[in-house]
Short mmCIF file of N, CA and C in Angstrom, two decimals:
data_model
loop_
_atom_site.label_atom_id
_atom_site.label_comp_id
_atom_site.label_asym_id
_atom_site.label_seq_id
_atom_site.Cartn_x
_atom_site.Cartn_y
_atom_site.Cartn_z
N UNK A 1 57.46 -16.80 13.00
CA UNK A 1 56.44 -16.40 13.93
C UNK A 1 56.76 -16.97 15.32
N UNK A 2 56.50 -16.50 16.33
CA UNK A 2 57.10 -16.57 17.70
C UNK A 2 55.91 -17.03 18.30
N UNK A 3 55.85 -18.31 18.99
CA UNK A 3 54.43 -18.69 19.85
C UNK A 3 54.56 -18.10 21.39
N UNK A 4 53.45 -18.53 21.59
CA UNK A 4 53.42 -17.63 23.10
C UNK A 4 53.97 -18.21 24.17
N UNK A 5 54.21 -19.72 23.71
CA UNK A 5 55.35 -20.46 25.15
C UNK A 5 56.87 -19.58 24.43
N UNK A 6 56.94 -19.74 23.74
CA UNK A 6 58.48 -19.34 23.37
C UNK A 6 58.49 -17.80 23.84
N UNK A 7 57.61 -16.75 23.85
CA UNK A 7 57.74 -15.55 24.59
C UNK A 7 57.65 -16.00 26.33
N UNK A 8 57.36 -16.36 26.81
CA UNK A 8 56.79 -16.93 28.04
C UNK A 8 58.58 -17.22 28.44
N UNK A 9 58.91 -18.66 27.87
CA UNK A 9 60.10 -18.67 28.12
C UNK A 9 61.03 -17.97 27.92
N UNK A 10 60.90 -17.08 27.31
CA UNK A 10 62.31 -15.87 26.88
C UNK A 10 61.73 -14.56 27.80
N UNK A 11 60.73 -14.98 28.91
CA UNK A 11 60.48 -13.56 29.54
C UNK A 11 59.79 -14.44 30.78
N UNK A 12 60.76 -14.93 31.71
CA UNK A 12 60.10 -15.91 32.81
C UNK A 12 60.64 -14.69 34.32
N UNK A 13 59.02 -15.33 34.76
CA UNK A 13 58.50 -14.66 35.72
C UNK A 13 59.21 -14.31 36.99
N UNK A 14 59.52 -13.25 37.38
CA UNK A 14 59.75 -13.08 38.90
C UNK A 14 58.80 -13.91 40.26
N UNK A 15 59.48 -14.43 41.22
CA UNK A 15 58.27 -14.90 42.30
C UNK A 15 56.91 -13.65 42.72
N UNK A 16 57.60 -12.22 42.39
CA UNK A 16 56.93 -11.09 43.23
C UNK A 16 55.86 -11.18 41.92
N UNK A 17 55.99 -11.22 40.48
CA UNK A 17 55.07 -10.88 39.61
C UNK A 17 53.64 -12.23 39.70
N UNK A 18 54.43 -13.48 40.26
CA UNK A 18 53.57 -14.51 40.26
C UNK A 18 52.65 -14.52 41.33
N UNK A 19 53.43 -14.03 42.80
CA UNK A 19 52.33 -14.44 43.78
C UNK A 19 51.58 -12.85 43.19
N UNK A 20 49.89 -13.58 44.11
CA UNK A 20 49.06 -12.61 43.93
C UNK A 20 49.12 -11.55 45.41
N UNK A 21 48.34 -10.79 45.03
CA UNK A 21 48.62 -10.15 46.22
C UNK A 21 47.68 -10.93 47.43
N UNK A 22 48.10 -10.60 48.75
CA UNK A 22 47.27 -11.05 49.92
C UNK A 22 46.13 -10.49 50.12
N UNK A 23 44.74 -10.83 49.75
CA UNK A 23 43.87 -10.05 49.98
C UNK A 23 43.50 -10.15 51.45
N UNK A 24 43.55 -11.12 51.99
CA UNK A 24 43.42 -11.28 53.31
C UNK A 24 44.43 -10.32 54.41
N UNK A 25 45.18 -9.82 53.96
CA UNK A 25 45.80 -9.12 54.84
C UNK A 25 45.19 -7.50 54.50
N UNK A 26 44.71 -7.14 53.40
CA UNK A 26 43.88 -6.13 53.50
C UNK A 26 42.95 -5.38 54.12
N UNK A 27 42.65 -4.76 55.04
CA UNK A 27 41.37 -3.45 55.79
C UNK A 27 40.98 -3.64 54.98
N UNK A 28 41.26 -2.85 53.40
CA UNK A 28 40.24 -1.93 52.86
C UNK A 28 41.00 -1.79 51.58
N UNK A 29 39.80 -1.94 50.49
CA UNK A 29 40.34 -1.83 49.02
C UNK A 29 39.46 -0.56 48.80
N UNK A 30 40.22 0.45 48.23
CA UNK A 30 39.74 1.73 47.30
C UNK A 30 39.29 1.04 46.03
N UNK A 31 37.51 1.18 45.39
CA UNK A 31 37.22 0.54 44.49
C UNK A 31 36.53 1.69 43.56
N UNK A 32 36.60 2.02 42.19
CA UNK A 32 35.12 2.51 41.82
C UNK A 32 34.27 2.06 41.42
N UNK A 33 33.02 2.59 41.55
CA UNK A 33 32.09 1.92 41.34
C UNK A 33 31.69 1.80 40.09
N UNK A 34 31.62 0.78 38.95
CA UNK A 34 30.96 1.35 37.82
C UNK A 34 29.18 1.52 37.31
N UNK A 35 29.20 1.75 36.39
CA UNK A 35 28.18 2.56 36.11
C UNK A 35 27.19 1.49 36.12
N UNK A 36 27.45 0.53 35.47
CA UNK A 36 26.40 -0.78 35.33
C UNK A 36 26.83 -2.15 36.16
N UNK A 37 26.54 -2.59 36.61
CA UNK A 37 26.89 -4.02 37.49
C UNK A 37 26.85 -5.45 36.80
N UNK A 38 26.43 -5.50 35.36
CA UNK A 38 26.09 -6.53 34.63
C UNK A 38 26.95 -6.90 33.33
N UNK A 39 27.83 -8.18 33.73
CA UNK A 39 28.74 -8.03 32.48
C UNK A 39 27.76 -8.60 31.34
N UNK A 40 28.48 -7.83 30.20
CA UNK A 40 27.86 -8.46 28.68
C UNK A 40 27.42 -9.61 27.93
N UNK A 41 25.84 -9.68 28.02
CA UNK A 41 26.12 -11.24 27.70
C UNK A 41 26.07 -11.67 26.32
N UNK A 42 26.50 -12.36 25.13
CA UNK A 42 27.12 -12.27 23.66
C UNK A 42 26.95 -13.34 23.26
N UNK A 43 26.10 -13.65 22.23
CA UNK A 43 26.03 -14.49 21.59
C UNK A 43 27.22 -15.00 20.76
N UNK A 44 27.92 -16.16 20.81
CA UNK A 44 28.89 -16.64 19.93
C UNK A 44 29.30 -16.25 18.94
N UNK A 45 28.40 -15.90 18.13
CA UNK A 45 28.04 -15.65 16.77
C UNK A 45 28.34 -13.87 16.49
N UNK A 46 28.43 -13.28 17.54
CA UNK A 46 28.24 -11.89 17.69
C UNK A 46 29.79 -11.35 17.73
N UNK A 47 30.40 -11.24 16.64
CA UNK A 47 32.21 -10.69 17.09
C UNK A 47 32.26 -9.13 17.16
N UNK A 48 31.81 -8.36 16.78
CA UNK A 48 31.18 -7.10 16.62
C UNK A 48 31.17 -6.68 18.06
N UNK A 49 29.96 -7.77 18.91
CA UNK A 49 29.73 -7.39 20.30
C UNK A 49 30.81 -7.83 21.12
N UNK A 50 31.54 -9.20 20.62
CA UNK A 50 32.57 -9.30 21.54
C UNK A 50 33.76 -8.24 21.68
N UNK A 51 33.94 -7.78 20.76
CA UNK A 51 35.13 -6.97 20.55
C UNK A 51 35.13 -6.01 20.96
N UNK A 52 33.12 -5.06 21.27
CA UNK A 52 33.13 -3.79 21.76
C UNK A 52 32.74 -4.17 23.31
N UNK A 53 32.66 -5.33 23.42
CA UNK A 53 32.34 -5.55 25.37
C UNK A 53 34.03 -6.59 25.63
N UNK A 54 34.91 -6.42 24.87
CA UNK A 54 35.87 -6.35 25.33
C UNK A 54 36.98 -4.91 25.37
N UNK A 55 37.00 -3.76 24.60
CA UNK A 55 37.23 -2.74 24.11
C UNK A 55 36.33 -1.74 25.96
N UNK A 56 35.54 -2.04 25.52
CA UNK A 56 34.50 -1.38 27.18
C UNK A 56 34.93 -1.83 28.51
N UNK A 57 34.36 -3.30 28.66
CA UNK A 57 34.75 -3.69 29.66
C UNK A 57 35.56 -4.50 30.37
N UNK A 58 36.17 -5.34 28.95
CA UNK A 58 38.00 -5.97 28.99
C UNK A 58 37.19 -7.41 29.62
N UNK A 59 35.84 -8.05 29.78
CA UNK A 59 34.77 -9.09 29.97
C UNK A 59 33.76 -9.51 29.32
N UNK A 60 33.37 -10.56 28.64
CA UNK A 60 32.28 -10.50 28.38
C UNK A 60 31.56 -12.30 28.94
N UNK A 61 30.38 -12.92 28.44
CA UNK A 61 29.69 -13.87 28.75
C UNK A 61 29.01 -14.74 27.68
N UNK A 62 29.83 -15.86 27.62
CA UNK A 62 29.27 -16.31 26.09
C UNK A 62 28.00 -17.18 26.71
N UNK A 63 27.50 -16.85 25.74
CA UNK A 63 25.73 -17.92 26.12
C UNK A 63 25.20 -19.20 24.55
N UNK A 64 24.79 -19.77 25.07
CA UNK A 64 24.09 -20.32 23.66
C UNK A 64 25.53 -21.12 22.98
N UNK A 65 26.10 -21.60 24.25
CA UNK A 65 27.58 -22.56 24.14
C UNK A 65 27.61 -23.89 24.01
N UNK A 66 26.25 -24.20 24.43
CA UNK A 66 26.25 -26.02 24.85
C UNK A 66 26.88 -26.74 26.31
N UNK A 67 27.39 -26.09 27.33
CA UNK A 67 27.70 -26.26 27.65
C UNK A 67 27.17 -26.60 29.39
N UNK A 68 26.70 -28.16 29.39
CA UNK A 68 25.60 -27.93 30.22
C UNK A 68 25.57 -27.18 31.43
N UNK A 69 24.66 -26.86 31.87
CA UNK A 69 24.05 -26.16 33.26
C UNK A 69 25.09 -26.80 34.49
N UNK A 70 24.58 -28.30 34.78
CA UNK A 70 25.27 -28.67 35.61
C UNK A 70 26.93 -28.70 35.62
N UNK A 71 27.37 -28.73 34.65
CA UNK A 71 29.16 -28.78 34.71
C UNK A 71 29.46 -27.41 35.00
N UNK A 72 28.39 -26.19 34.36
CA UNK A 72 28.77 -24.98 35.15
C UNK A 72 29.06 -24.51 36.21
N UNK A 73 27.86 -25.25 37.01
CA UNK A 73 27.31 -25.04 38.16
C UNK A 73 28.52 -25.53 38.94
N UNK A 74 29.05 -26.93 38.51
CA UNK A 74 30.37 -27.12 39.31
C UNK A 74 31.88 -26.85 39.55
N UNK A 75 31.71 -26.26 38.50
CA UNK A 75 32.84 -25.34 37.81
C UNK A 75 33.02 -23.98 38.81
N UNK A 76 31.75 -23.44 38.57
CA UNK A 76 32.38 -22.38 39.69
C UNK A 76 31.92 -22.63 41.38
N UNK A 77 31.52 -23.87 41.78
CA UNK A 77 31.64 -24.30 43.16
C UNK A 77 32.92 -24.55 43.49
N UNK A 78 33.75 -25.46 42.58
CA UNK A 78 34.88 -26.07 43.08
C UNK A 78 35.69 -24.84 42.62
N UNK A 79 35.82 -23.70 42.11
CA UNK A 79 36.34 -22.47 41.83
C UNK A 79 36.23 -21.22 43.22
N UNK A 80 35.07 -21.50 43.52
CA UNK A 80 34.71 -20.86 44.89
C UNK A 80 35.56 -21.07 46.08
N UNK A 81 35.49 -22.97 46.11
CA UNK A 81 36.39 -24.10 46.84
C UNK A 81 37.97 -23.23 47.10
N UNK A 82 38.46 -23.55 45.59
CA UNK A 82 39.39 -22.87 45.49
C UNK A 82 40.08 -21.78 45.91
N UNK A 83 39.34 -20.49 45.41
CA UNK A 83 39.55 -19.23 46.26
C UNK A 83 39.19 -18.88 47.52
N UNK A 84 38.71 -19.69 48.26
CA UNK A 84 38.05 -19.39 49.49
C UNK A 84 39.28 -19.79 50.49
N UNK A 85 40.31 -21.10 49.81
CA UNK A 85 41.75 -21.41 50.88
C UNK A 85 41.84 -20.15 51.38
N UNK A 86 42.81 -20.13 52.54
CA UNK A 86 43.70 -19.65 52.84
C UNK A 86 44.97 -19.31 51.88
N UNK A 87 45.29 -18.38 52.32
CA UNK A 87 46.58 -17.77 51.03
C UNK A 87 47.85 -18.89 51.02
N UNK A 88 48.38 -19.12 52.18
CA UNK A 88 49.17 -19.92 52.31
C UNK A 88 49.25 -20.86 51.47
N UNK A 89 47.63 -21.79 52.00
CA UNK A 89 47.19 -22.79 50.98
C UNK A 89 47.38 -23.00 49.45
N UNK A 90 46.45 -22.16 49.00
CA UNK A 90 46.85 -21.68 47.49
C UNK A 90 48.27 -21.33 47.18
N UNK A 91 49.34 -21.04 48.36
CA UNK A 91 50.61 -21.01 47.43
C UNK A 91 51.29 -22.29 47.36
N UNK A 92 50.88 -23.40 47.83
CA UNK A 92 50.81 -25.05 47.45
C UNK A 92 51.10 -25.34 46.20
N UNK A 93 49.94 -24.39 45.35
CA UNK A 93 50.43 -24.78 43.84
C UNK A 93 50.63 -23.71 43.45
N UNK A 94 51.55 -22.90 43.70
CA UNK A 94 51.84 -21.15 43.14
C UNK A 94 52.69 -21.88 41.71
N UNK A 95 52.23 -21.06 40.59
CA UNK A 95 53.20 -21.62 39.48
C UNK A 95 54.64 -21.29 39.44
N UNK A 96 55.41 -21.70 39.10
CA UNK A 96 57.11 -21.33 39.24
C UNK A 96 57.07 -20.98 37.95
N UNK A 97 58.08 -20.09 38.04
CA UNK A 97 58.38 -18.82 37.20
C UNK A 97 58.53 -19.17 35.68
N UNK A 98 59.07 -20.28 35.01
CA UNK A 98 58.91 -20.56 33.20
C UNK A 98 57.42 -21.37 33.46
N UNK A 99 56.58 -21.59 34.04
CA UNK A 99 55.50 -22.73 34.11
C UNK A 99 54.03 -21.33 33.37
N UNK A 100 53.24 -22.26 32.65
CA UNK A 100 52.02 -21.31 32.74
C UNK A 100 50.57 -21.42 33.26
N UNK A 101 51.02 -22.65 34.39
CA UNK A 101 49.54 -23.17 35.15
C UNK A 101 50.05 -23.34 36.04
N UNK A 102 48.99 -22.92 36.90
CA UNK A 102 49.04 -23.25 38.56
C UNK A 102 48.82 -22.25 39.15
N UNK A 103 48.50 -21.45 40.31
CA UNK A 103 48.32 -20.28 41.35
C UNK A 103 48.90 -19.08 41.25
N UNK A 104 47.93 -17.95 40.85
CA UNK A 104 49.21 -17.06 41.00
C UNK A 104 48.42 -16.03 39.83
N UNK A 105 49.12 -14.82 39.18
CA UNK A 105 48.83 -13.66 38.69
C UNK A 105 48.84 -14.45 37.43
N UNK A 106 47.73 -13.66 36.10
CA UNK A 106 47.61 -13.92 34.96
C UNK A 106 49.72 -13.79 34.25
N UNK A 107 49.49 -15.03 33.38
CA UNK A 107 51.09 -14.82 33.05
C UNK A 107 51.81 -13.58 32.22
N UNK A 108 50.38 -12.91 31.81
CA UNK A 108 50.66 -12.35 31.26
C UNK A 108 50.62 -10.89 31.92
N UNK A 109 50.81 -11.18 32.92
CA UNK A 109 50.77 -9.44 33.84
C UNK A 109 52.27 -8.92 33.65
N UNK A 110 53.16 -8.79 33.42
CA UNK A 110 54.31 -7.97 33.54
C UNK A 110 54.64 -7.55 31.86
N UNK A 111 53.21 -7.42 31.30
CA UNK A 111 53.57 -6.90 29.94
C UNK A 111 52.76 -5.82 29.93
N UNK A 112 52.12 -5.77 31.18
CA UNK A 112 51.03 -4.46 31.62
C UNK A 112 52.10 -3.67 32.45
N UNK A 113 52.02 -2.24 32.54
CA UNK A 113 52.25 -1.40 33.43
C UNK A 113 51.51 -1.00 34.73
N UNK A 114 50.55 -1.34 34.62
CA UNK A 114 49.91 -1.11 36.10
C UNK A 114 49.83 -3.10 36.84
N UNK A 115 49.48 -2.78 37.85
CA UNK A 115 50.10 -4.03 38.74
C UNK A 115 48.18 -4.55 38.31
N UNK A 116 48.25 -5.76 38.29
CA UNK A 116 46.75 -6.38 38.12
C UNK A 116 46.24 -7.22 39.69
N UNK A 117 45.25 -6.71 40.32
CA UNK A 117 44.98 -7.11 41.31
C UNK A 117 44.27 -8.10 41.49
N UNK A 118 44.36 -9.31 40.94
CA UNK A 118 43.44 -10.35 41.13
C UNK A 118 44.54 -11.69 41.29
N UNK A 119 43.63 -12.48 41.63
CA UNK A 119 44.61 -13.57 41.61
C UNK A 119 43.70 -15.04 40.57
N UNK A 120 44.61 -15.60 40.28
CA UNK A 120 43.84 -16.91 39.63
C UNK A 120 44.81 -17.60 39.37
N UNK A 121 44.28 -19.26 38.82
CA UNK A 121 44.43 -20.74 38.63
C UNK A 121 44.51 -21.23 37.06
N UNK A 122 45.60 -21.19 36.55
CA UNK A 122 45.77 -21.48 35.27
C UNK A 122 45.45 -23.12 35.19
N UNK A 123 44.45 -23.60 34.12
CA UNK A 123 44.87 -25.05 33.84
C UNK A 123 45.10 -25.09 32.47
N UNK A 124 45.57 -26.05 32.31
CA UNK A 124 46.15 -26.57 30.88
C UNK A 124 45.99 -28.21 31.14
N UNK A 125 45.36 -28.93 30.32
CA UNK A 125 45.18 -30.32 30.78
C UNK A 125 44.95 -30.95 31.93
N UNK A 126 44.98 -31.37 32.84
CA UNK A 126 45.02 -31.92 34.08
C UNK A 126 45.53 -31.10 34.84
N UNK A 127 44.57 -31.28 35.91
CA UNK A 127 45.26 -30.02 37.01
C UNK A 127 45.45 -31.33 38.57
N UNK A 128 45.13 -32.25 38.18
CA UNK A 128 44.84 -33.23 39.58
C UNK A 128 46.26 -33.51 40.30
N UNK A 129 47.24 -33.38 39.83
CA UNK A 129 48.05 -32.85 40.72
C UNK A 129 47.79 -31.61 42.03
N UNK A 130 47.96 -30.59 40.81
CA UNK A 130 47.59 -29.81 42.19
C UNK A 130 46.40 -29.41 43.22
N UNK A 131 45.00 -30.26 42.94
CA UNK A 131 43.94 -30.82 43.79
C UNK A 131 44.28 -31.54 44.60
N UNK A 132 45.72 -32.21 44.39
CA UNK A 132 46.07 -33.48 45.28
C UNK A 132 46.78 -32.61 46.61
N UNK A 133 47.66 -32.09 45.95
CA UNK A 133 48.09 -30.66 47.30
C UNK A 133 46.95 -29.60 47.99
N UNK A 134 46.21 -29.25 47.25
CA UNK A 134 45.18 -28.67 47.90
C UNK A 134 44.63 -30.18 49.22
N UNK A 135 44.22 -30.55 48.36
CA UNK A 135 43.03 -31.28 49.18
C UNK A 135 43.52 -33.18 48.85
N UNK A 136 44.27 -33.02 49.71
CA UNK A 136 44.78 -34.73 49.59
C UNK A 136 43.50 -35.92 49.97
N UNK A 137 43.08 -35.62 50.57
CA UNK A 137 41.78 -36.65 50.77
C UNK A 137 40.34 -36.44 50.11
N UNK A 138 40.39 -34.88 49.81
CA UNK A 138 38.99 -34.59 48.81
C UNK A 138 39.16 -33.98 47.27
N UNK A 139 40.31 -34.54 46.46
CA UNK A 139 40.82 -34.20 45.65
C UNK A 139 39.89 -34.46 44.25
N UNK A 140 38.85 -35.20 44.12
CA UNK A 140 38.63 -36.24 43.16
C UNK A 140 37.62 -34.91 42.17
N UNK A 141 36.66 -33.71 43.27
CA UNK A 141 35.54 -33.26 42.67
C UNK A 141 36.15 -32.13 42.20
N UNK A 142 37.51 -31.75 42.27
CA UNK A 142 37.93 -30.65 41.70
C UNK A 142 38.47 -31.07 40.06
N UNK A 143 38.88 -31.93 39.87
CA UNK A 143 39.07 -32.10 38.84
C UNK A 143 38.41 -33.26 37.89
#
């Protein structure tokens, strides 16, 4: 059986597949609109629903996790933090090409045929390294 670092390493990344695209250099994104605005929210317990609000909408929202309020709450502030750099910035910690954390396109985008337009922040254990490049003097609340 083949694990997913060992595919990872036997299929390492181009720089063009890693950086994300520049949204900041964008006018104007062609979007459609969908039908409902509210991703799925799924009880843990519910695989049935996860599977058909992943099958639908490739998202869903686990609730009833334990997972307190407040660590949420900071989770996606210092996530906000994050994406709000400058592009430049964020390519500080762009991941290099056998790596599977750090800045940059899901690793698993070049097993898709269409190009994936988002960008994100892989962690795997400690990320305070690269908080330390982001933000050398306000490094401590990101991680």
């Amino acid at each position: 059986m083949t694990t997913l670092s060992e595919v990872y390493r036997n299929a390492p990344m181009t720089s063009y597949q890693i950086t994300p695209l520049d949204f900041d250099s964008l006018d104007e994104i062609q979007t459609q609109e969908p039908q409902e605005l509210s991703i799925p929210i799924i009880d843990p317990n519910a695989l049935d629903l996860i599977g058909q609000a992943s099958k639908t909408w490739g998202i869903f929202q686990v609730i009833n996790h334990g997972v307190p309020l407040a660590l949420i709450k900071k989770l996606e502030s210092e996530s906000r933090r994050l994406f709000a750099l400058p592009t430049d910035e964020k390519h500080k910690v762009l991941r290099s090409a056998n790596a599977v954390t750090g800045y940059g396109t899901a690793r698993i985008s070049p097993f898709f045929d269409k190009c994936m337009w988002h960008e994100g922040f892989a962690i795997m254990g400690s990320c305070v390294e690269d908080a330390k490049a982001l933000w050398p003097h306000d490094y401590k609340n990101f991680w």
